CSV table of C-alpha atoms and ligand atoms in Angstrom, one decimal:
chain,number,residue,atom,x,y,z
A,1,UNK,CA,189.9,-119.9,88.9
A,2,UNK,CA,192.8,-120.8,91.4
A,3,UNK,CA,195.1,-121.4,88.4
A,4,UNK,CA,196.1,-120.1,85.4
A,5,UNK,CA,196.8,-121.9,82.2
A,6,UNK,CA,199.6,-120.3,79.8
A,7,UNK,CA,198.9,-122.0,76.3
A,8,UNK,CA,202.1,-122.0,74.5
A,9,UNK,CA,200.8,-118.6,72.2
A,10,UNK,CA,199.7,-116.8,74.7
A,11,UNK,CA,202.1,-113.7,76.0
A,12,UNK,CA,202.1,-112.2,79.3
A,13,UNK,CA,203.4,-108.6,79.7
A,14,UNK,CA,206.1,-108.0,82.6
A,15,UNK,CA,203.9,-105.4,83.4
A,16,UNK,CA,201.7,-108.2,85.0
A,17,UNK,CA,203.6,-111.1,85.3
A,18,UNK,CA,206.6,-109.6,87.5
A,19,UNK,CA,203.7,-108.9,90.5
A,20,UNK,CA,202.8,-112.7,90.6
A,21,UNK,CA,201.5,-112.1,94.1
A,22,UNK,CA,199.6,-108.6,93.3
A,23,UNK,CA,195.8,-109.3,94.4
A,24,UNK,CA,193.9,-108.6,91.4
A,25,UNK,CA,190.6,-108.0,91.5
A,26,UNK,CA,188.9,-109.7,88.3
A,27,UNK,CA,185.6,-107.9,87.5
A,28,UNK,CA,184.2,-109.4,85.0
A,29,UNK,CA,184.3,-111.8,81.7
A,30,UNK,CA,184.3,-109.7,78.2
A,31,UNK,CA,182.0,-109.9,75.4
A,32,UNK,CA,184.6,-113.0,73.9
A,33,UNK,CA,184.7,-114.6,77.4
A,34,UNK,CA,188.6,-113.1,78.7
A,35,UNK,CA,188.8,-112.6,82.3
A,36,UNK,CA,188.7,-108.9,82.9
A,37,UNK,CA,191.4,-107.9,86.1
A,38,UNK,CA,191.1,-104.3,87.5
A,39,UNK,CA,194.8,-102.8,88.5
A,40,UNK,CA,195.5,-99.5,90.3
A,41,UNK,CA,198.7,-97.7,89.3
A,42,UNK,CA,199.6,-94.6,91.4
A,43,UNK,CA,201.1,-91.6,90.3
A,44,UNK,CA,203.9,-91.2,92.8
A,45,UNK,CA,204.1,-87.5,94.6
A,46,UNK,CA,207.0,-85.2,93.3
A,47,UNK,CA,208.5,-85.7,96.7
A,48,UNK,CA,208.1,-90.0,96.2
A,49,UNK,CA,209.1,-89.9,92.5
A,50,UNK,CA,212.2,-91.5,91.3
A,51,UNK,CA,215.4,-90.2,90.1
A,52,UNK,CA,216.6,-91.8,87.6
A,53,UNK,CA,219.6,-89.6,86.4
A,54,UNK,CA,221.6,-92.9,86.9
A,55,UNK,CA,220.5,-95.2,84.0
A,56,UNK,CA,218.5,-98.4,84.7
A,57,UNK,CA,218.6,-97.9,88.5
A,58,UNK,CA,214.4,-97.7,88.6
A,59,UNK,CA,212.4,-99.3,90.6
A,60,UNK,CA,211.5,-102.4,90.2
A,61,UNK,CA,207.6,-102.9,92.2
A,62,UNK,CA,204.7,-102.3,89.9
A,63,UNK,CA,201.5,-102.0,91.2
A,64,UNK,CA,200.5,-100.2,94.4
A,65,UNK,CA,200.0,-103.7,96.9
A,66,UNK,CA,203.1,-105.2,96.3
A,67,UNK,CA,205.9,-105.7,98.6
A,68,UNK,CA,209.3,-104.2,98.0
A,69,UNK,CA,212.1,-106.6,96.1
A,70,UNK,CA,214.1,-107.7,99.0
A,71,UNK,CA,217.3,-107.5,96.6
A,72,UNK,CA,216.6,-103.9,95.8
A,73,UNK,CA,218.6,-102.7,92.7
A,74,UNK,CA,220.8,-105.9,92.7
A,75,UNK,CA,219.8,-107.5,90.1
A,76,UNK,CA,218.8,-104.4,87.5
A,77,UNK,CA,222.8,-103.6,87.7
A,78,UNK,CA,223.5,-107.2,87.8
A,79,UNK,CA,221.9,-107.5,84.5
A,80,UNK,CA,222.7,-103.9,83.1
A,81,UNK,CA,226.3,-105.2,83.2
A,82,UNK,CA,225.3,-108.2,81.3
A,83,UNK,CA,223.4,-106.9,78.8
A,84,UNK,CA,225.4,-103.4,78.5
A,85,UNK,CA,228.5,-105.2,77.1
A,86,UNK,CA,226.0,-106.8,74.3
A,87,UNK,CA,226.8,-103.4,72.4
A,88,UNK,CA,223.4,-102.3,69.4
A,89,UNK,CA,220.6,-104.0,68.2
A,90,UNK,CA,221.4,-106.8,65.8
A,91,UNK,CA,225.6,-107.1,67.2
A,92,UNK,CA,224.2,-109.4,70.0
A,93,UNK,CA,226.5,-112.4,71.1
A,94,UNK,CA,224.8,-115.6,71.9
A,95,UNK,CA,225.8,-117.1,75.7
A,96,UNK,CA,227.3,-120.5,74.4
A,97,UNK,CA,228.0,-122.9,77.9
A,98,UNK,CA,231.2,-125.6,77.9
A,99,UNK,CA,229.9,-128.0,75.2
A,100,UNK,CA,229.3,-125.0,72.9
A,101,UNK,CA,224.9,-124.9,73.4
A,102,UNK,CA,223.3,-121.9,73.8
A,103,UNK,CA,222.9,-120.8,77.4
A,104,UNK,CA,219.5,-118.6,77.6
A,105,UNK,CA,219.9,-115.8,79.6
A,106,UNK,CA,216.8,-114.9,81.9
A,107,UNK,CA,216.0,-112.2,83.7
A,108,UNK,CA,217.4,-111.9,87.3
A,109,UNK,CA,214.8,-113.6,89.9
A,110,UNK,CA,213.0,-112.1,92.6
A,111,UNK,CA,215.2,-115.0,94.9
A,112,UNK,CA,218.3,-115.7,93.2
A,113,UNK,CA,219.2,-117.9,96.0
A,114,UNK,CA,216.3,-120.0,96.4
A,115,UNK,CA,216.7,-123.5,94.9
A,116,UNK,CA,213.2,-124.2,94.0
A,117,UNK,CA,214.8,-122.6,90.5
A,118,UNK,CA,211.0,-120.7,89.2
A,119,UNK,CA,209.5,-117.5,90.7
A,120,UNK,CA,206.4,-118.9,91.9
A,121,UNK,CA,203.4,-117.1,89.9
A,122,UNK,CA,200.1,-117.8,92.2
A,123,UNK,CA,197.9,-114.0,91.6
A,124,UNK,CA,195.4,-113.9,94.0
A,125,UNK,CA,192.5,-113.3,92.0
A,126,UNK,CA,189.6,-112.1,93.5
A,127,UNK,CA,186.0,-112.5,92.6
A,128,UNK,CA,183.8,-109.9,91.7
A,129,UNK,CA,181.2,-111.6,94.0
A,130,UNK,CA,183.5,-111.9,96.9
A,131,UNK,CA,181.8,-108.7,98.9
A,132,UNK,CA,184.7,-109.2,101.6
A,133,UNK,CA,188.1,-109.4,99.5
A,134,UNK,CA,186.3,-105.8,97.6
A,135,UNK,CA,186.0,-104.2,100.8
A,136,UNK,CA,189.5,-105.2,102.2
A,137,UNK,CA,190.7,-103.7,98.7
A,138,UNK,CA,188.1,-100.3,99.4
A,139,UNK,CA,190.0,-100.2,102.8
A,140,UNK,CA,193.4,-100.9,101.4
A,141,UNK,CA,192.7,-98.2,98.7
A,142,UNK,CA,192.1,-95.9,101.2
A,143,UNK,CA,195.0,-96.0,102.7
A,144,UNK,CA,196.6,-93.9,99.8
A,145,UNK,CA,195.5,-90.6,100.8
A,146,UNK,CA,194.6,-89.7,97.6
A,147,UNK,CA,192.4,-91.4,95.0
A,148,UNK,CA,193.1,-88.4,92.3
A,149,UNK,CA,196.7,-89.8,92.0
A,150,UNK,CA,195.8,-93.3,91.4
A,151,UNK,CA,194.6,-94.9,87.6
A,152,UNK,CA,192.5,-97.8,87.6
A,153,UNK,CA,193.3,-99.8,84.5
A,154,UNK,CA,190.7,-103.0,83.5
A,155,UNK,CA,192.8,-105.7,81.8
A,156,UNK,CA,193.2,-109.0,80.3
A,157,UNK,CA,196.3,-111.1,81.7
A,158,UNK,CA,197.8,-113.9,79.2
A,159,UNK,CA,196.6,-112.9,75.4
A,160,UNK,CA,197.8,-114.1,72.3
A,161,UNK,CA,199.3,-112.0,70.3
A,162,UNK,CA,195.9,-110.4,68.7
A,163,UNK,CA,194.9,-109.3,71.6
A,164,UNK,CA,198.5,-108.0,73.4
A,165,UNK,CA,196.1,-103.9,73.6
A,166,UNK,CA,194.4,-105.5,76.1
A,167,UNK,CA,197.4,-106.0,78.7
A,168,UNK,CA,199.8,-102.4,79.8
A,169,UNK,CA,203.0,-103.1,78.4
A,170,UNK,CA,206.3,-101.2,80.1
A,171,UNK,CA,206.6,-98.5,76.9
A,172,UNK,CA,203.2,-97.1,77.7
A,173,UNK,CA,205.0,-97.0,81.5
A,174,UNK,CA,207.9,-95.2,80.1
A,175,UNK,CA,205.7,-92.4,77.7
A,176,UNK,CA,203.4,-91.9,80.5
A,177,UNK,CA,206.5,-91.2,83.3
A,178,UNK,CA,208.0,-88.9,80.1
A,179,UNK,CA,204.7,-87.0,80.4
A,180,UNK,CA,204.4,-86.5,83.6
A,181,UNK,CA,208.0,-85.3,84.1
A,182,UNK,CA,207.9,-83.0,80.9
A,183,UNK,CA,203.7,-81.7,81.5
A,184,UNK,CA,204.8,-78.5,79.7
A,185,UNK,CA,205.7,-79.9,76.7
A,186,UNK,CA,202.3,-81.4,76.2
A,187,UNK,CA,199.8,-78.9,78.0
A,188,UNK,CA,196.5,-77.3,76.1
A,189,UNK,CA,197.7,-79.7,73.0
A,190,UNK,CA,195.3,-81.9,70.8
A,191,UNK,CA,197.2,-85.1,71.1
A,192,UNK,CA,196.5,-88.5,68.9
A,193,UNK,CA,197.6,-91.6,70.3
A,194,UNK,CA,198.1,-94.8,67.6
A,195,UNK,CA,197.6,-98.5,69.3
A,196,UNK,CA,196.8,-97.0,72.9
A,197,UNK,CA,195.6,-100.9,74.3
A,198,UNK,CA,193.9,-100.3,77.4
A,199,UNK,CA,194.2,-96.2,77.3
A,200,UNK,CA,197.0,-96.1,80.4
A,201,UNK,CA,199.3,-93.4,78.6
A,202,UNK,CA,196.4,-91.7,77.0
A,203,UNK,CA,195.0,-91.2,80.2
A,204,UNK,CA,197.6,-89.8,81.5
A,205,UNK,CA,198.1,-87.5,78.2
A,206,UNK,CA,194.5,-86.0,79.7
A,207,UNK,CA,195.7,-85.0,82.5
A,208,UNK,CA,197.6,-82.0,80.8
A,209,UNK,CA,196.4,-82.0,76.8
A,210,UNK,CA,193.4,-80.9,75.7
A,211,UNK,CA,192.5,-83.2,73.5
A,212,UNK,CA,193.2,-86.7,72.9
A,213,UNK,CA,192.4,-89.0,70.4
A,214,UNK,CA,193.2,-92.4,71.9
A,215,UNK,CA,192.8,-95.0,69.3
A,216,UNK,CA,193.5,-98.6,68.6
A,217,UNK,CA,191.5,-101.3,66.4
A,218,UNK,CA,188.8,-103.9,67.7
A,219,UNK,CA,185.2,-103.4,69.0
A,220,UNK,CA,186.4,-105.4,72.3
A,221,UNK,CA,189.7,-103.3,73.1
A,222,UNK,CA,188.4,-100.0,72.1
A,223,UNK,CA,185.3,-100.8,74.5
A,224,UNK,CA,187.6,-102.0,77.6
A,225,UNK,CA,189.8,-98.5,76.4
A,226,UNK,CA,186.5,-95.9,77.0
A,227,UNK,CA,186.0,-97.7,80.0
A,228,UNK,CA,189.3,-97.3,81.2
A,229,UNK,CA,188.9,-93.7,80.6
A,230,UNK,CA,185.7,-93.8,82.2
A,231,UNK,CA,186.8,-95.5,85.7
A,232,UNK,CA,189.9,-92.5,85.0
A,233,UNK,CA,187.3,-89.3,85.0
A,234,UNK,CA,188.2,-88.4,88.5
A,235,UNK,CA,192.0,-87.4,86.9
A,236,UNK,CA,190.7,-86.6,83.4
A,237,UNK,CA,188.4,-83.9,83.9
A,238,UNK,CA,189.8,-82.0,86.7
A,239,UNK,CA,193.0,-81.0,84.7
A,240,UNK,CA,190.0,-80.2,81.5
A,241,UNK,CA,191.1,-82.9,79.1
A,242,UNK,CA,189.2,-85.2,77.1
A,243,UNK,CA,189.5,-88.2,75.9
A,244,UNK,CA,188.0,-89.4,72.6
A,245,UNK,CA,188.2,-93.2,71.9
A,246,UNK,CA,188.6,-93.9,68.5
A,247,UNK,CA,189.1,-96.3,66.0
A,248,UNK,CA,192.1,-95.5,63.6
A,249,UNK,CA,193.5,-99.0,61.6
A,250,UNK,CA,196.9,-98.5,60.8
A,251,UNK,CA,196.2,-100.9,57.7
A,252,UNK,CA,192.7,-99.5,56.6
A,253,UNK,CA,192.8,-96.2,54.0
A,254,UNK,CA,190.0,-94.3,55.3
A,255,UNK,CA,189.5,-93.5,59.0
A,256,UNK,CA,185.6,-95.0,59.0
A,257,UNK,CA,183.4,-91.7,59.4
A,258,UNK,CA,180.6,-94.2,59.5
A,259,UNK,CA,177.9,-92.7,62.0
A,260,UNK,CA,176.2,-96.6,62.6
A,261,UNK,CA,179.9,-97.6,63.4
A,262,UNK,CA,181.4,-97.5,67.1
A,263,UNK,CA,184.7,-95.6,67.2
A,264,UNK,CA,184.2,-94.0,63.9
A,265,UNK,CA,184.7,-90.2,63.5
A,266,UNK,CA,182.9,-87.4,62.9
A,267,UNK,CA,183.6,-85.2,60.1
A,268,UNK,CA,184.7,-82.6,62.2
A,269,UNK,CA,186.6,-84.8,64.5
A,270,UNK,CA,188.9,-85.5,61.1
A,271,UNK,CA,189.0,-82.2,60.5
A,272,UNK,CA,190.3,-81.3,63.9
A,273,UNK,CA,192.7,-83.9,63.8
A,274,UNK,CA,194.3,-83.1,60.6
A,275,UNK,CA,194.4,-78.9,61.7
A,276,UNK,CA,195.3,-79.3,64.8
A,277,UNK,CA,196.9,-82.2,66.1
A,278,UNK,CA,201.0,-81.1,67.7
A,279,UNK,CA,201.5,-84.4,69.5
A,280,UNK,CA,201.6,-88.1,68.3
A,281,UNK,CA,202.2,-90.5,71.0
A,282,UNK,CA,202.2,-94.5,70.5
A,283,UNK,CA,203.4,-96.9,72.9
A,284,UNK,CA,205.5,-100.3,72.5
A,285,UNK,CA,203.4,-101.2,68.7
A,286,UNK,CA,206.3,-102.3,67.1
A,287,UNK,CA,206.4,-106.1,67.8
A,288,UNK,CA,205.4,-107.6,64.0
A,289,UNK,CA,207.0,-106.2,60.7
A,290,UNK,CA,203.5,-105.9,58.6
A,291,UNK,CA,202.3,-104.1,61.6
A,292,UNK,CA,205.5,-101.7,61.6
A,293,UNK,CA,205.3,-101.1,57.8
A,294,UNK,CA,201.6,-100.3,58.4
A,295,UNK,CA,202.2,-97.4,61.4
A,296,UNK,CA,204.7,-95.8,59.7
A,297,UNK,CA,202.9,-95.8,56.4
A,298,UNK,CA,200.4,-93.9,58.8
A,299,UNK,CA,202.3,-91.6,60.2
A,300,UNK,CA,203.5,-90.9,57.2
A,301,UNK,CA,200.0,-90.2,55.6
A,302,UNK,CA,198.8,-87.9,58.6
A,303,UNK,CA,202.0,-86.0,58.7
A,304,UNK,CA,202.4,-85.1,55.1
A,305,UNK,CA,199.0,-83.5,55.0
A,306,UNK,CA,199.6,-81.2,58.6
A,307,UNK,CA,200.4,-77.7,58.1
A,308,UNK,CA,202.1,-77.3,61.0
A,309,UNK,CA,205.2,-78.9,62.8
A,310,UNK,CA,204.2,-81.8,64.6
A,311,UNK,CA,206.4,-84.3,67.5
A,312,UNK,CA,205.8,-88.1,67.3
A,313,UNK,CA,207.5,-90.0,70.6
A,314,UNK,CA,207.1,-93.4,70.5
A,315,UNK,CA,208.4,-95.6,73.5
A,316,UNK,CA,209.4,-99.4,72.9
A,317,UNK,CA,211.4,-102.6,74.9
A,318,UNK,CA,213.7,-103.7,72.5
A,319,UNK,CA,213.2,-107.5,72.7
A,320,UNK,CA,215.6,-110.0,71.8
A,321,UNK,CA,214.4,-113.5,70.9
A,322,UNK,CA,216.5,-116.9,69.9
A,323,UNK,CA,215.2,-117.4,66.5
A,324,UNK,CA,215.6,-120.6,64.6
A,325,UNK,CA,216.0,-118.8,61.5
A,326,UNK,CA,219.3,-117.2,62.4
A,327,UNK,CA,220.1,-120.0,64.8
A,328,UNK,CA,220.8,-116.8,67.2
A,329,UNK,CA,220.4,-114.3,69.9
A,330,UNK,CA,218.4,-110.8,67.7
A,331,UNK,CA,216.4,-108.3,68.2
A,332,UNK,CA,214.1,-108.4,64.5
A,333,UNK,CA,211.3,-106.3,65.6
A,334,UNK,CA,213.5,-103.8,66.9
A,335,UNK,CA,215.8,-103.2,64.0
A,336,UNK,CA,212.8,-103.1,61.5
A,337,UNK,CA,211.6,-100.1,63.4
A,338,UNK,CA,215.0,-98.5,63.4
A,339,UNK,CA,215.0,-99.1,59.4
A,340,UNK,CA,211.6,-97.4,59.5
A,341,UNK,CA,212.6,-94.9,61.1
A,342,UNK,CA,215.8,-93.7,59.9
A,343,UNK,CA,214.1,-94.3,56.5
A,344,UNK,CA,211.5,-91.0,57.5
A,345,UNK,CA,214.8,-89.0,57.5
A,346,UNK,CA,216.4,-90.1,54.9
A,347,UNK,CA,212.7,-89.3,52.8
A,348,UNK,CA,213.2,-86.5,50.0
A,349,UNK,CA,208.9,-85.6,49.2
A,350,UNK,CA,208.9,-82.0,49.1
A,351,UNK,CA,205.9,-82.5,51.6
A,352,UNK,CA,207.8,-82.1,55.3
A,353,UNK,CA,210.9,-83.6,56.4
A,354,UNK,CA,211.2,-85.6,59.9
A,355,UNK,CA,214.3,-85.1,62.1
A,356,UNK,CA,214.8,-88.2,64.8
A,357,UNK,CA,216.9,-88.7,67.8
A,358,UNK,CA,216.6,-91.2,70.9
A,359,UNK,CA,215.9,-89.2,74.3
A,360,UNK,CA,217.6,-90.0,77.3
A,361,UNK,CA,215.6,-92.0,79.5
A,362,UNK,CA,216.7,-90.1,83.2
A,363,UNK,CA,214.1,-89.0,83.3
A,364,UNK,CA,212.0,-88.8,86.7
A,365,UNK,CA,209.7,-92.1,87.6
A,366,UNK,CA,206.5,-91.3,88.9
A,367,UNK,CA,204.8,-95.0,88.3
A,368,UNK,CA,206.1,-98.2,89.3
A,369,UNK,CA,208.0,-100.4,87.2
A,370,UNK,CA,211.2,-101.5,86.3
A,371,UNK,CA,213.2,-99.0,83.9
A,372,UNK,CA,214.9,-101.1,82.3
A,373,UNK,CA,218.0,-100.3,79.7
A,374,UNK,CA,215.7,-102.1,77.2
A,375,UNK,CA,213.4,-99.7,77.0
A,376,UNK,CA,213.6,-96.6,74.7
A,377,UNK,CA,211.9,-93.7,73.8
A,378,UNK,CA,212.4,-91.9,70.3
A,379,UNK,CA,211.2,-88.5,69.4
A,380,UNK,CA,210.7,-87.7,65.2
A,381,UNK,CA,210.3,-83.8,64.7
A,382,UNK,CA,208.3,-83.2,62.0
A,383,UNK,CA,208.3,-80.2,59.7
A,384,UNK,CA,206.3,-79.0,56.9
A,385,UNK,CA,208.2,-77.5,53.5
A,386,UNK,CA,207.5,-74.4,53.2
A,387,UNK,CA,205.9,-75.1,49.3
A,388,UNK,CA,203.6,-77.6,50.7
A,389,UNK,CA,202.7,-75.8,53.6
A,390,UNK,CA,201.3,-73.0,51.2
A,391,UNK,CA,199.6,-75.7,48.9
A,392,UNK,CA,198.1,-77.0,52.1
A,393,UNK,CA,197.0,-73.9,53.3
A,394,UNK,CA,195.2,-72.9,49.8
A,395,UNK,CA,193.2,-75.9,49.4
A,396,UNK,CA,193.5,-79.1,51.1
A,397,UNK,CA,192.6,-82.2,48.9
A,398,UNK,CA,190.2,-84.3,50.1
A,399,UNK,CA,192.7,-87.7,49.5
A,400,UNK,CA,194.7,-85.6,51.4
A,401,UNK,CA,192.5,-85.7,54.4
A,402,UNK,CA,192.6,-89.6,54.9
A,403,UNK,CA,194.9,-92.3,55.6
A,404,UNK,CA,195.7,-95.0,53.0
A,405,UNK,CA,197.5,-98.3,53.1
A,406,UNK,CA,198.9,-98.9,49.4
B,1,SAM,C1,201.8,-104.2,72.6
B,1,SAM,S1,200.3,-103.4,72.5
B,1,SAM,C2,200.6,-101.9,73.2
B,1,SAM,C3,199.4,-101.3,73.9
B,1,SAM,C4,199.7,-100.0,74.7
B,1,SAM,N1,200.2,-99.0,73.9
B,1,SAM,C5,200.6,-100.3,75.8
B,1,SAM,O1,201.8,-100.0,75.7
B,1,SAM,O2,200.2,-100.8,76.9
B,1,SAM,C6,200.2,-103.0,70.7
B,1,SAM,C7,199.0,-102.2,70.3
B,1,SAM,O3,199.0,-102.0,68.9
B,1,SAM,C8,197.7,-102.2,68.5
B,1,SAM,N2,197.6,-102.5,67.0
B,1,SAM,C9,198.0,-103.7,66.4
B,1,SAM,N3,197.7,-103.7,65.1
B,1,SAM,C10,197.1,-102.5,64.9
B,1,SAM,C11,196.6,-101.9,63.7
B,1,SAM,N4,196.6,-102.5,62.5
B,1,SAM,N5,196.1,-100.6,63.8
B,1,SAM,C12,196.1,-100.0,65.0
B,1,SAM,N6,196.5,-100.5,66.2
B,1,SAM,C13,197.0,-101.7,66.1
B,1,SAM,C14,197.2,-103.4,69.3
B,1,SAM,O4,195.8,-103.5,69.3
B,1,SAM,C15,197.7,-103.0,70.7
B,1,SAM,O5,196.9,-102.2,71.4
């Protein structure tokens, strides 16, 4: 297990990948043979917590045991000035060197100067079996004076695409630092969140909502999710929350109310979620078009049958990739979900009307990470019409009550 095999379709999340060196403590192999990591995250004090009224200058560290970048915030502004004269999504200029080839741009390195050229990536990974290495860990846990502040997140390191829920991607970073810094916004509310991967933000929902419904699709992922939230009680159910891990298919009609299924809902739960649900959250899901047509399609279908206003935030990196098909620098995924989204406003249904706007994001950083300018965070207000309130309110349909796909 000393080394680690990327396949060429396998991703890796900066989350994990810029902490080569982070000791990880693998627990345990899941039910389709992945190598299961445990990470801590800790919720910095308000006194430790980062400003970030000046764009992009986060922190750059993730996890709790890693050492500081020796550079600082160096290379963040060395690439925000990069990157900042790109202009929008889709009006990126490809780097082109002497002879006229493109010249990929990478991401600053942790040793600019170092001539070996490649960040070394050697995790330690530690065995579950190694009694020694767990207690060093216990004792180095320990050293954080408090346990309440820090979320213990099982992974998988390396999926393919399929399986990306199963890794914490920087979005579900940047929603759960908007929570934290904005608690009021969100406190006593019945909160659904759509693709939550491993639970991280959803978790941290719980630790001012009341009630969340943290869904996502997949026996394997939704079972590493409950336990997520179950190795996260200790912040959970102090602050009263609960979570409520639950399957919710953004390309199935019907959220399954099947009681032999895992996941599935109760009638009641459906119920609940449809009266009185304020808050949807979802965290870096738009990365594949189908996928994008199907979440909006769903947020569609659950808002159009509220009776009440509800606010949708959704946090996402906008990625750009060299693709051969436009021999060029774009950003694909990203300006689909900006074409979804503007297309909610634009919608005429007589049903509600969505209003959307990009936040700032200055705001504070409680977790670890690096905030970078790629990363946004969108909030769509959502607002009944006043006829279909009333039509609602008289007698809602039973179609109206669950999801569809068409
Ligand atoms: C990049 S991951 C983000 C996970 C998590 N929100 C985070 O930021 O760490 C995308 C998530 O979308 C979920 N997803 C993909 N297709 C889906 C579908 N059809 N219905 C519901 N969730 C889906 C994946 O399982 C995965 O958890």
């Amino acid at each position: 297990m000393d080394q680690i095999t990327f396949h060429h379709d396998t991703v890796l999340s900066d989350v994990h990948m810029l902490l080569p060196n982070a000791r990880r403590l693998m627990t345990r192999l899941n039910s389709v043979g992945q190598p299961v990591f445990l990470s801590k995250f800790r919720i910095l004090s308000d006194s430790e917590k980062h400003d970030n009224s000046e764009p992009g200058k986060g922190l750059k560290e993730t996890e709790q045991n890693d050492e500081p970048r020796e550079d600082g915030h160096k290379d963040t502004q060395e690439a925000q000035g990069k990157d900042g004269e790109e202009g929008g999504a889709g009006n990126v200029e490809p780097f082109l060197d002497v002879d006229g080839d493109l010249d990929v741009q990478h991401r600053p390195r942790k040793n600019p100067n170092e001539e070996s050229g490649r960040d070394l990536v050697c995790p330690i990974i530690l065995k579950q079996s190694n009694a020694a290495l767990e207690e060093e860990e216990e004792e180095e846990e320990d050293e954080y004076t408090n346990d309440k502040d820090i979320i213990k997140i099982e992974h998988t390191m390396a999926t393919t695409l399929e399986d990306v829920g199963k890794q914490v991607w920087l979005g579900a970073f940047l929603l759960a630092d908007f929570i934290l810094s904005k608690p009021h916004m969100f406190r006593g509310a019945t909160v659904l969140e759509l693709g939550a991967g491993t639970g991280l933000t959803s978790i941290v929902m719980a630790t001012v909502a009341k009630t969340l419904y943290c869904t996502d699709v997949g026996e394997d992922l939704l079972s590493m999710c409950k336990k997520n939230v179950t190795l996260n009680q200790h912040m959970i159910e102090p602050a009263g929350g609960e979570v409520r891990v639950r399957q919710l298919d953004w390309l199935q009609y019907d959220l399954c109310t099947d009681a032999d299924v895992e996941f599935s809902w109760t009638e009641e739960e459906v119920a609940d979620l449809y009266d009185n649900t304020k808050i949807i959250i979802a965290a870096d899901v738009c990365y594949d078009e189908d996928l994008t047509d199907g979440l909006f399609r769903t947020l569609y279908r659950l808002c159009s049958n509220f009776r009440h206003t509800c606010t949708i935030f959704i946090s996402l990196e906008k990625r750009m990739n060299f693709t051969l098909r436009h021999m060029d620098v774009s950003c694909d995924a990203y300006n689909h979900f900006s074409h979804c989204l503007f297309q909610l406003e634009d919608l005429v249904d007589g049903r509600c009307s969505f209003r959307v706007e990009q936040l700032p994001s200055d705001f504070a950083q409680f977790l670890l990470y690096e905030r970078i300018e790629q990363l946004e965070l969108w909030k769509v207000s959502v607002t009944p019409l006043p006829l279909h309130a009333s039509t609602v309110n008289a007698a809602p349909a039973p179609e109206d009550t669950k999801q569809s796909s068409s």
